[in-house]
Amino acid sequence: MAMPPARAPLQSLTEALALLLATVEPISATEVLATLDADGRVLAADVVSALQVPPQDNSSMDGYALRTVDVPAPGVEMPVSQRIAAGTSGAPLQPQTVARIFTGAPIPAGADAIVMQEDCLALAGSDAARVQVNVLPRSGQWIRRAGEDVASGAVVLAKGQRLGPAELGLAASIGMASLSVVKRPRVALFSTGDELVMPGTVAPQDMRAGAIYNSNRFFLNSLLRRMGCEVTDFGIVPDKLDATVQAMREASAAHDVILTSGGVSVGEEDHIKPAVQSLGNLDLMQIAIKPGKPFAHGKVGAAHFIGLPGNPVSSFVTFLLLVRPFLLRLQGVAAVAPVASKLRADFDWPRADKRQEFLRVRRNAQGGLDLFPNQSSGVLTSAVWADGLVDNPGGQTIQKGDMVRFISFAELLA
Ligand code: AMP
Ligand code: MG
């Protein structure tokens, strides 16, 4: 009697991720985009400032610019010799006078402090000819220094930086109207499984027994777009090997990545596996995580092939843990690990799995974490209810009050 094939040992997530990232050759093609259109993209070159920000010393308050030597004690009265609004530049300050000044306006030469208007008494109306300074000013107060934000010649944003709202604002603050970014990864998305039905093609009451709607396609499409990818949706893969091979070959020519969900479980009959194997190579991994476990990586021509598990939550979580860092690295991002924090578990988890578990949890108003009651890998409501994952080492039980490792969806879905 033939012995059954030995089961491959489970791989750790760390090991699997390292293997996956080692296959990545970052995309070298770049394009120049208007800064307004570059949200979510990755810089292809350092952004160097050709000027300092702020360009000159300026006031951070509405008030009066003066020389501190002119005000040895509170109560000094001086004439207002000029008015400097933001966007104008004043004349050098005459000694023993003050300049009316507004937030953002350049400090006149000679002045070394701003006194805010609340600390002065305008002796006739707000733009009075004379003011009484009712505090003892300290040299340098309420002055923003030239270059305190950005020095001229500084690299303000480095190659490989992912662009978000703050980065776009900073680029604009040094005059960048356009930015050189890495081209979007082109991803071909396939779903597999004869049970799958596309929403819109069959009404809920008409679904045949055993049929389910294709949900993975929708969240994978959304996740891919959030990661800056251009998605071609190949829909549900036809149920024939030659048609699958044909679709894969076609997809591999014009895409950096082919992403599928379903059909990577051990021993499963599926056309994806033989199709990929006939066109390139395929490594079917068993990763020691829950949800998750089956995961495939290979090459079809120059394109990467990634096969996610079919169970929706497994697919969702595996994407976040493996595909997200993969796609970031493909775009040239160096730091791809999500930031985690230690938070208090306000729940018990008495039966730990041998595998590293990713529990769907939600932060509560007491600063702790609540657990979604159903942690099954098919229950997509858990991912909607949750606002993050607890990364729990294999074999570890959790007692109320324990500190656990939390990774927020805000971090993973950004
Ligand atoms: P598989 O990995 O193909 O064995 O699929 C595991 C489970 O996930 C099965 O119950 C499938 O019906 C389900 N599944 C696979 N693909 C999808 C999909 N695109 N949308 C929703 N459920 C899916
Ligand atoms: Mg299947």
Short mmCIF file of C-alpha atoms and ligand atoms in Angstrom, two decimals:
data_model
loop_
_atom_site.label_atom_id
_atom_site.label_comp_id
_atom_site.label_asym_id
_atom_site.label_seq_id
_atom_site.Cartn_x
_atom_site.Cartn_y
_atom_site.Cartn_z
CA MET A 1 0.00 0.00 0.00
CA ALA A 2 1.37 3.38 -0.99
CA MET A 3 2.11 5.73 1.83
CA PRO A 4 0.22 9.03 1.69
CA PRO A 5 2.57 11.90 0.81
CA ALA A 6 4.11 13.51 3.87
CA ARG A 7 2.37 16.76 4.70
CA ALA A 8 4.63 19.74 4.19
CA PRO A 9 5.38 21.36 7.56
CA LEU A 10 3.61 24.64 8.18
CA GLN A 11 5.63 27.74 7.48
CA SER A 12 5.65 30.68 9.87
CA LEU A 13 4.17 33.95 8.64
CA THR A 14 7.53 35.68 9.06
CA GLU A 15 9.21 33.03 6.94
CA ALA A 16 6.50 33.11 4.24
CA LEU A 17 6.57 36.91 4.07
CA ALA A 18 10.36 36.95 3.75
CA LEU A 19 10.19 34.42 0.91
CA LEU A 20 7.49 36.41 -0.84
CA LEU A 21 9.30 39.74 -0.49
CA ALA A 22 12.53 38.18 -1.74
CA THR A 23 10.85 37.57 -5.11
CA VAL A 24 10.01 41.26 -5.60
CA GLU A 25 11.80 43.35 -8.18
CA PRO A 26 10.38 46.87 -7.62
CA ILE A 27 8.66 48.44 -10.60
CA SER A 28 11.13 50.73 -12.38
CA ALA A 29 8.70 52.50 -14.70
CA THR A 30 7.79 55.99 -13.52
CA GLU A 31 5.41 58.75 -14.52
CA VAL A 32 5.02 62.41 -13.69
CA LEU A 33 1.71 63.34 -12.10
CA ALA A 34 0.17 66.61 -11.01
CA THR A 35 0.69 66.84 -7.23
CA LEU A 36 -3.09 67.03 -6.87
CA ASP A 37 -3.39 63.60 -8.52
CA ALA A 38 -0.59 61.83 -6.68
CA ASP A 39 -2.47 60.73 -3.55
CA GLY A 40 -1.65 57.14 -2.58
CA ARG A 41 1.25 56.85 -5.02
CA VAL A 42 4.91 56.21 -4.25
CA LEU A 43 7.68 58.71 -5.02
CA ALA A 44 10.16 57.61 -7.69
CA ALA A 45 12.74 60.25 -6.74
CA ASP A 46 13.73 62.39 -3.77
CA VAL A 47 11.94 65.72 -3.53
CA VAL A 48 14.49 68.44 -2.78
CA SER A 49 13.48 71.91 -1.68
CA ALA A 50 14.75 74.82 -3.77
CA LEU A 51 13.79 77.27 -1.05
CA GLN A 52 13.43 77.54 2.69
CA VAL A 53 10.06 77.38 4.40
CA PRO A 54 9.00 79.76 5.78
CA PRO A 55 10.89 81.95 3.30
CA GLN A 56 11.53 84.61 5.96
CA ASP A 57 10.96 85.23 9.67
CA ASN A 58 7.27 85.92 10.14
CA SER A 59 4.72 86.57 12.83
CA SER A 60 2.69 83.76 14.35
CA MET A 61 0.23 86.22 15.92
CA ASP A 62 -1.81 89.27 15.13
CA GLY A 63 -0.18 92.04 17.15
CA TYR A 64 2.74 94.44 17.12
CA ALA A 65 6.38 94.00 16.07
CA LEU A 66 8.86 95.87 18.24
CA ARG A 67 12.36 96.03 19.64
CA THR A 68 12.50 94.49 23.11
CA VAL A 69 15.08 97.16 24.12
CA ASP A 70 12.34 99.75 23.67
CA VAL A 71 10.16 98.02 26.30
CA PRO A 72 12.19 97.62 29.51
CA ALA A 73 8.97 97.33 31.53
CA PRO A 74 5.25 96.87 30.83
CA GLY A 75 3.28 100.03 30.12
CA VAL A 76 5.50 101.65 27.48
CA GLU A 77 3.55 103.69 24.94
CA MET A 78 4.81 103.95 21.34
CA PRO A 79 3.55 105.21 17.96
CA VAL A 80 2.53 102.75 15.25
CA SER A 81 4.87 103.54 12.38
CA GLN A 82 3.65 101.02 9.76
CA ARG A 83 1.17 98.25 9.04
CA ILE A 84 2.36 94.88 7.64
CA ALA A 85 -0.22 92.36 6.42
CA ALA A 86 0.55 88.79 5.27
CA GLY A 87 1.76 88.92 1.66
CA THR A 88 3.36 92.36 2.00
CA SER A 89 6.79 93.24 3.29
CA GLY A 90 7.39 96.09 5.63
CA ALA A 91 10.16 98.69 5.92
CA PRO A 92 12.87 98.49 8.60
CA LEU A 93 11.35 99.32 11.96
CA GLN A 94 12.13 102.81 13.25
CA PRO A 95 13.42 102.70 16.83
CA GLN A 96 10.90 103.51 19.54
CA THR A 97 7.96 102.64 17.31
CA VAL A 98 5.95 99.49 16.74
CA ALA A 99 4.63 97.96 13.51
CA ARG A 100 1.07 96.70 13.36
CA ILE A 101 1.53 93.11 12.10
CA PHE A 102 -0.66 90.14 11.19
CA THR A 103 -0.16 86.39 11.29
CA GLY A 104 2.18 85.22 8.52
CA ALA A 105 3.49 88.70 7.73
CA PRO A 106 7.30 89.12 7.53
CA ILE A 107 9.06 90.59 10.54
CA PRO A 108 10.44 94.07 9.72
CA ALA A 109 14.21 94.46 9.99
CA GLY A 110 15.19 95.61 13.47
CA ALA A 111 12.21 94.10 15.28
CA ASP A 112 13.01 91.14 17.51
CA ALA A 113 9.63 90.25 19.06
CA ILE A 114 5.91 90.26 18.50
CA VAL A 115 3.50 91.26 21.22
CA MET A 116 0.05 89.88 20.62
CA GLN A 117 -2.72 92.41 20.30
CA GLU A 118 -4.44 91.05 23.44
CA ASP A 119 -1.42 92.27 25.45
CA CYS A 120 -1.57 95.79 24.05
CA LEU A 121 -3.95 98.68 24.44
CA ALA A 122 -4.72 100.42 21.18
CA LEU A 123 -5.16 103.99 22.17
CA ALA A 124 -7.79 104.76 19.53
CA GLY A 125 -9.41 101.87 17.66
CA SER A 126 -7.64 98.72 16.54
CA ASP A 127 -5.28 100.44 14.06
CA ALA A 128 -4.58 103.28 16.43
CA ALA A 129 -1.70 105.62 15.95
CA ARG A 130 -0.32 104.71 19.38
CA VAL A 131 -0.35 101.58 21.52
CA GLN A 132 0.49 100.79 25.08
CA VAL A 133 2.46 97.56 25.49
CA ASN A 134 1.27 95.91 28.69
CA VAL A 135 3.70 93.00 28.97
CA LEU A 136 7.45 92.59 29.13
CA PRO A 137 8.33 91.10 25.74
CA ARG A 138 10.93 88.36 25.41
CA SER A 139 13.24 88.55 22.39
CA GLY A 140 12.09 86.13 19.67
CA GLN A 141 8.56 85.62 20.98
CA TRP A 142 5.81 84.78 18.44
CA ILE A 143 8.31 84.74 15.59
CA ARG A 144 8.44 81.76 13.24
CA ARG A 145 11.98 81.49 11.99
CA ALA A 146 12.89 81.35 8.30
CA GLY A 147 13.62 77.75 7.36
CA GLU A 148 12.27 76.25 10.61
CA ASP A 149 10.01 73.93 8.58
CA VAL A 150 12.23 73.21 5.58
CA ALA A 151 15.85 74.21 4.92
CA SER A 152 16.87 75.09 1.37
CA GLY A 153 18.38 72.02 -0.33
CA ALA A 154 16.81 69.59 2.13
CA VAL A 155 15.29 66.29 0.97
CA VAL A 156 11.77 66.83 2.24
CA LEU A 157 10.36 63.58 0.87
CA ALA A 158 12.48 60.58 0.00
CA LYS A 159 12.21 58.18 -2.91
CA GLY A 160 9.99 55.28 -1.82
CA GLN A 161 7.76 57.53 0.30
CA ARG A 162 4.07 56.84 -0.07
CA LEU A 163 2.14 60.04 -0.64
CA GLY A 164 -0.80 61.00 1.54
CA PRO A 165 -2.45 64.30 2.43
CA ALA A 166 0.45 65.61 4.56
CA GLU A 167 3.09 64.68 1.96
CA LEU A 168 1.12 66.36 -0.85
CA GLY A 169 0.75 69.53 1.25
CA LEU A 170 4.47 69.57 2.03
CA ALA A 171 5.38 69.07 -1.64
CA ALA A 172 3.10 71.98 -2.56
CA SER A 173 4.67 74.15 0.17
CA ILE A 174 7.99 74.02 -1.68
CA GLY A 175 6.38 74.75 -5.02
CA MET A 176 6.12 71.25 -6.51
CA ALA A 177 3.21 71.23 -8.97
CA SER A 178 4.07 67.75 -10.20
CA LEU A 179 5.82 64.70 -8.81
CA SER A 180 7.62 61.71 -10.27
CA VAL A 181 5.95 58.55 -9.03
CA VAL A 182 6.26 54.81 -9.61
CA LYS A 183 3.76 53.45 -12.14
CA ARG A 184 0.82 51.67 -10.64
CA PRO A 185 1.14 47.90 -10.30
CA ARG A 186 -1.17 46.34 -12.88
CA VAL A 187 -3.10 43.55 -11.23
CA ALA A 188 -5.30 40.95 -12.94
CA LEU A 189 -7.97 39.72 -10.53
CA PHE A 190 -9.53 36.27 -10.93
CA SER A 191 -12.10 34.50 -8.82
CA THR A 192 -12.45 30.71 -8.85
CA GLY A 193 -15.24 28.38 -7.87
CA ASP A 194 -18.28 26.98 -9.63
CA GLU A 195 -20.45 27.99 -6.68
CA LEU A 196 -19.82 31.69 -7.25
CA VAL A 197 -22.44 33.99 -8.66
CA MET A 198 -21.88 37.65 -9.43
CA PRO A 199 -24.24 39.99 -7.57
CA GLY A 200 -26.64 41.44 -10.08
CA THR A 201 -26.79 38.36 -12.29
CA VAL A 202 -29.12 36.29 -10.07
CA ALA A 203 -31.58 37.75 -7.54
CA PRO A 204 -31.21 36.49 -3.94
CA GLN A 205 -34.52 34.57 -4.07
CA ASP A 206 -33.44 32.82 -7.29
CA MET A 207 -30.05 31.54 -6.05
CA ARG A 208 -29.71 27.80 -6.61
CA ALA A 209 -28.81 25.57 -3.67
CA GLY A 210 -25.10 25.74 -2.96
CA ALA A 211 -24.56 28.96 -4.84
CA ILE A 212 -23.02 31.96 -3.09
CA TYR A 213 -22.33 35.46 -4.20
CA ASN A 214 -18.77 36.35 -5.09
CA SER A 215 -17.82 38.64 -2.24
CA ASN A 216 -14.04 38.28 -2.44
CA ARG A 217 -13.92 40.04 -5.77
CA PHE A 218 -15.41 43.14 -4.23
CA PHE A 219 -13.15 43.53 -1.23
CA LEU A 220 -10.06 42.46 -3.18
CA ASN A 221 -10.80 45.05 -5.84
CA SER A 222 -11.19 47.70 -3.13
CA LEU A 223 -8.03 46.62 -1.29
CA LEU A 224 -6.01 46.62 -4.52
CA ARG A 225 -7.17 50.11 -5.46
CA ARG A 226 -6.32 51.40 -2.01
CA MET A 227 -2.82 49.99 -2.49
CA GLY A 228 -2.45 52.12 -5.63
CA CYS A 229 -3.02 49.28 -8.12
CA GLU A 230 -4.70 49.37 -11.49
CA VAL A 231 -7.10 46.42 -11.48
CA THR A 232 -8.28 44.39 -14.45
CA ASP A 233 -11.14 42.20 -13.38
CA PHE A 234 -11.17 38.88 -15.21
CA GLY A 235 -14.29 37.82 -13.31
CA ILE A 236 -14.88 34.18 -12.48
CA VAL A 237 -12.41 31.92 -14.23
CA PRO A 238 -14.00 29.62 -16.82
CA ASP A 239 -14.35 26.05 -15.75
CA LYS A 240 -11.99 24.60 -18.39
CA LEU A 241 -8.25 24.12 -18.23
CA ASP A 242 -7.48 25.40 -21.72
CA ALA A 243 -9.64 28.48 -21.17
CA THR A 244 -7.92 29.07 -17.83
CA VAL A 245 -4.46 28.71 -19.39
CA GLN A 246 -5.50 31.11 -22.12
CA ALA A 247 -6.80 33.70 -19.64
CA MET A 248 -3.67 33.38 -17.48
CA ARG A 249 -1.35 33.73 -20.46
CA GLU A 250 -3.22 36.81 -21.63
CA ALA A 251 -3.19 38.33 -18.15
CA SER A 252 0.53 37.67 -17.64
CA ALA A 253 1.50 39.71 -20.70
CA ALA A 254 0.10 43.01 -19.49
CA HIS A 255 0.08 42.68 -15.70
CA ASP A 256 2.62 42.72 -12.90
CA VAL A 257 0.51 40.49 -10.69
CA ILE A 258 -2.21 37.89 -11.16
CA LEU A 259 -4.28 37.58 -7.99
CA THR A 260 -6.80 34.81 -7.44
CA SER A 261 -8.90 33.69 -4.52
CA GLY A 262 -10.04 30.14 -3.81
CA GLY A 263 -8.78 26.83 -5.05
CA VAL A 264 -5.47 26.72 -3.19
CA SER A 265 -6.53 24.30 -0.46
CA VAL A 266 -4.63 21.01 -0.25
CA GLY A 267 -5.92 18.40 -2.64
CA GLU A 268 -8.48 20.64 -4.25
CA GLU A 269 -9.42 20.12 -7.87
CA ASP A 270 -8.96 23.41 -9.56
CA HIS A 271 -7.79 24.66 -12.94
CA ILE A 272 -5.73 27.50 -11.51
CA LYS A 273 -3.00 25.25 -10.16
CA PRO A 274 -2.35 23.23 -13.34
CA ALA A 275 -2.71 26.38 -15.44
CA VAL A 276 -0.03 28.23 -13.47
CA GLN A 277 2.19 25.16 -13.39
CA SER A 278 1.94 24.73 -17.16
CA LEU A 279 2.89 28.37 -17.76
CA GLY A 280 5.48 28.93 -15.04
CA ASN A 281 6.01 27.77 -11.49
CA LEU A 282 3.94 27.58 -8.36
CA ASP A 283 4.82 27.28 -4.68
CA LEU A 284 1.85 26.17 -2.59
CA MET A 285 2.47 27.22 0.97
CA GLN A 286 0.83 26.17 4.19
CA ILE A 287 1.24 29.10 6.55
CA ALA A 288 0.77 28.70 10.29
CA ILE A 289 -1.84 31.43 10.61
CA LYS A 290 -5.53 31.47 11.38
CA PRO A 291 -7.51 32.53 9.46
CA GLY A 292 -5.48 31.82 6.37
CA LYS A 293 -3.13 28.88 5.92
CA PRO A 294 -3.23 28.04 2.20
CA PHE A 295 -1.37 30.58 0.10
CA ALA A 296 0.28 30.24 -3.29
CA HIS A 297 2.99 32.21 -4.98
CA GLY A 298 4.53 31.66 -8.38
CA LYS A 299 5.39 33.21 -11.70
CA VAL A 300 3.50 33.19 -15.00
CA GLY A 301 5.99 34.64 -17.44
CA ALA A 302 7.17 37.90 -15.91
CA ALA A 303 4.03 38.29 -13.81
CA HIS A 304 3.76 37.27 -10.19
CA PHE A 305 1.01 34.82 -9.38
CA ILE A 306 -0.58 35.05 -5.94
CA GLY A 307 -3.32 32.66 -4.86
CA LEU A 308 -5.33 33.57 -1.77
CA PRO A 309 -7.60 31.22 0.16
CA GLY A 310 -11.28 31.27 -0.76
CA ASN A 311 -12.87 31.77 2.63
CA PRO A 312 -13.66 35.48 2.71
CA VAL A 313 -12.05 36.34 6.04
CA SER A 314 -9.01 34.19 5.26
CA SER A 315 -8.70 35.93 1.94
CA PHE A 316 -9.12 39.37 3.53
CA VAL A 317 -6.61 38.77 6.32
CA THR A 318 -4.07 37.03 4.09
CA PHE A 319 -4.22 39.99 1.75
CA LEU A 320 -3.48 42.37 4.60
CA LEU A 321 -0.64 40.28 6.02
CA LEU A 322 1.09 39.21 2.81
CA VAL A 323 -0.20 40.92 -0.31
CA ARG A 324 -0.21 44.41 1.17
CA PRO A 325 3.52 44.37 2.04
CA PHE A 326 4.22 42.67 -1.28
CA LEU A 327 2.44 45.42 -3.24
CA LEU A 328 4.14 48.17 -1.23
CA ARG A 329 7.56 46.64 -1.88
CA LEU A 330 6.68 46.26 -5.56
CA GLN A 331 6.22 50.05 -5.60
CA GLY A 332 9.55 50.63 -3.89
CA VAL A 333 8.41 51.19 -0.30
CA ALA A 334 11.09 50.03 2.14
CA ALA A 335 9.18 49.84 5.44
CA VAL A 336 6.23 47.54 4.79
CA ALA A 337 5.48 46.18 8.27
CA PRO A 338 2.34 47.60 9.86
CA VAL A 339 2.71 49.51 13.12
CA ALA A 340 1.25 47.55 16.03
CA SER A 341 0.44 48.69 19.54
CA LYS A 342 -0.04 46.98 22.88
CA LEU A 343 -3.62 47.19 24.10
CA ARG A 344 -5.56 45.54 26.89
CA ALA A 345 -7.75 42.57 26.01
CA ASP A 346 -11.19 42.95 27.60
CA PHE A 347 -12.01 39.36 26.65
CA ASP A 348 -10.88 35.83 27.35
CA TRP A 349 -9.49 33.55 24.66
CA PRO A 350 -9.16 30.27 26.50
CA ARG A 351 -8.60 27.85 23.63
CA ALA A 352 -5.59 28.97 21.67
CA ASP A 353 -4.83 27.46 18.29
CA LYS A 354 -1.37 26.10 17.52
CA ARG A 355 -1.19 28.62 14.68
CA GLN A 356 -0.59 32.37 15.01
CA GLU A 357 -4.08 33.83 15.17
CA PHE A 358 -5.47 37.11 13.90
CA LEU A 359 -8.58 37.87 15.92
CA ARG A 360 -11.15 40.40 14.78
CA VAL A 361 -11.46 42.93 17.59
CA ARG A 362 -12.72 46.44 18.21
CA ARG A 363 -11.42 49.17 20.50
CA ASN A 364 -13.88 50.16 23.21
CA ALA A 365 -14.33 53.48 25.01
CA GLN A 366 -12.32 52.18 28.00
CA GLY A 367 -9.18 51.85 25.89
CA GLY A 368 -9.41 48.06 25.71
CA LEU A 369 -10.34 45.56 23.01
CA ASP A 370 -13.58 43.65 22.55
CA LEU A 371 -13.70 40.41 20.59
CA PHE A 372 -16.19 39.63 17.84
CA PRO A 373 -18.03 36.53 19.08
CA ASN A 374 -17.76 34.54 15.84
CA GLN A 375 -14.16 34.17 14.64
CA SER A 376 -14.98 31.74 11.82
CA SER A 377 -13.10 32.36 8.59
CA GLY A 378 -16.27 32.60 6.56
CA VAL A 379 -17.90 35.32 8.65
CA LEU A 380 -17.34 38.60 6.85
CA THR A 381 -19.51 40.49 9.37
CA SER A 382 -16.56 40.08 11.78
CA ALA A 383 -14.36 42.19 9.50
CA VAL A 384 -17.01 44.91 9.27
CA TRP A 385 -17.61 44.99 13.03
CA ALA A 386 -13.91 44.97 13.86
CA ASP A 387 -11.52 47.89 13.60
CA GLY A 388 -8.41 45.77 13.69
CA LEU A 389 -6.71 42.50 14.44
CA VAL A 390 -5.09 41.03 17.50
CA ASP A 391 -1.90 39.27 16.45
CA ASN A 392 -1.77 36.38 18.93
CA PRO A 393 1.18 33.97 18.92
CA GLY A 394 0.41 30.30 18.37
CA GLY A 395 -0.54 28.37 21.49
CA GLN A 396 -1.13 31.47 23.60
CA THR A 397 -4.32 31.86 25.60
CA ILE A 398 -5.57 35.32 26.53
CA GLN A 399 -7.08 36.36 29.84
CA LYS A 400 -9.05 39.53 30.43
CA GLY A 401 -6.55 42.27 31.26
CA ASP A 402 -3.65 40.80 29.27
CA MET A 403 -1.80 43.17 26.99
CA VAL A 404 -1.98 42.01 23.38
CA ARG A 405 -0.57 43.12 20.04
CA PHE A 406 -3.14 45.15 18.10
CA ILE A 407 -2.91 46.17 14.42
CA SER A 408 -5.60 48.61 13.36
CA PHE A 409 -7.42 48.42 10.06
CA ALA A 410 -6.73 52.15 9.75
CA GLU A 411 -3.09 51.13 9.43
CA LEU A 412 -3.69 48.11 7.20
CA LEU A 413 -6.24 49.64 4.85
CA ALA A 414 -4.46 52.94 4.34
P1 AMP B 1 -11.72 27.26 -1.56
O1 AMP B 1 -10.49 27.91 -1.04
O2 AMP B 1 -11.89 27.44 -3.03
O3 AMP B 1 -11.82 25.86 -1.12
O4 AMP B 1 -12.91 28.04 -0.91
C1 AMP B 1 -13.16 28.01 0.47
C2 AMP B 1 -14.49 28.62 0.78
O5 AMP B 1 -14.53 29.98 0.36
C3 AMP B 1 -15.64 27.95 0.09
O6 AMP B 1 -16.75 27.91 0.98
C4 AMP B 1 -15.95 28.87 -1.07
O7 AMP B 1 -17.27 28.80 -1.46
C5 AMP B 1 -15.64 30.21 -0.49
N1 AMP B 1 -15.24 31.13 -1.56
C6 AMP B 1 -14.29 30.93 -2.50
N2 AMP B 1 -14.18 31.98 -3.32
C7 AMP B 1 -15.10 32.89 -2.90
C8 AMP B 1 -15.49 34.17 -3.34
N3 AMP B 1 -14.90 34.75 -4.40
N4 AMP B 1 -16.46 34.83 -2.66
C9 AMP B 1 -17.04 34.26 -1.59
N5 AMP B 1 -16.71 33.04 -1.11
C10 AMP B 1 -15.77 32.36 -1.76
MG MG B 2 -13.05 26.71 -4.49
#
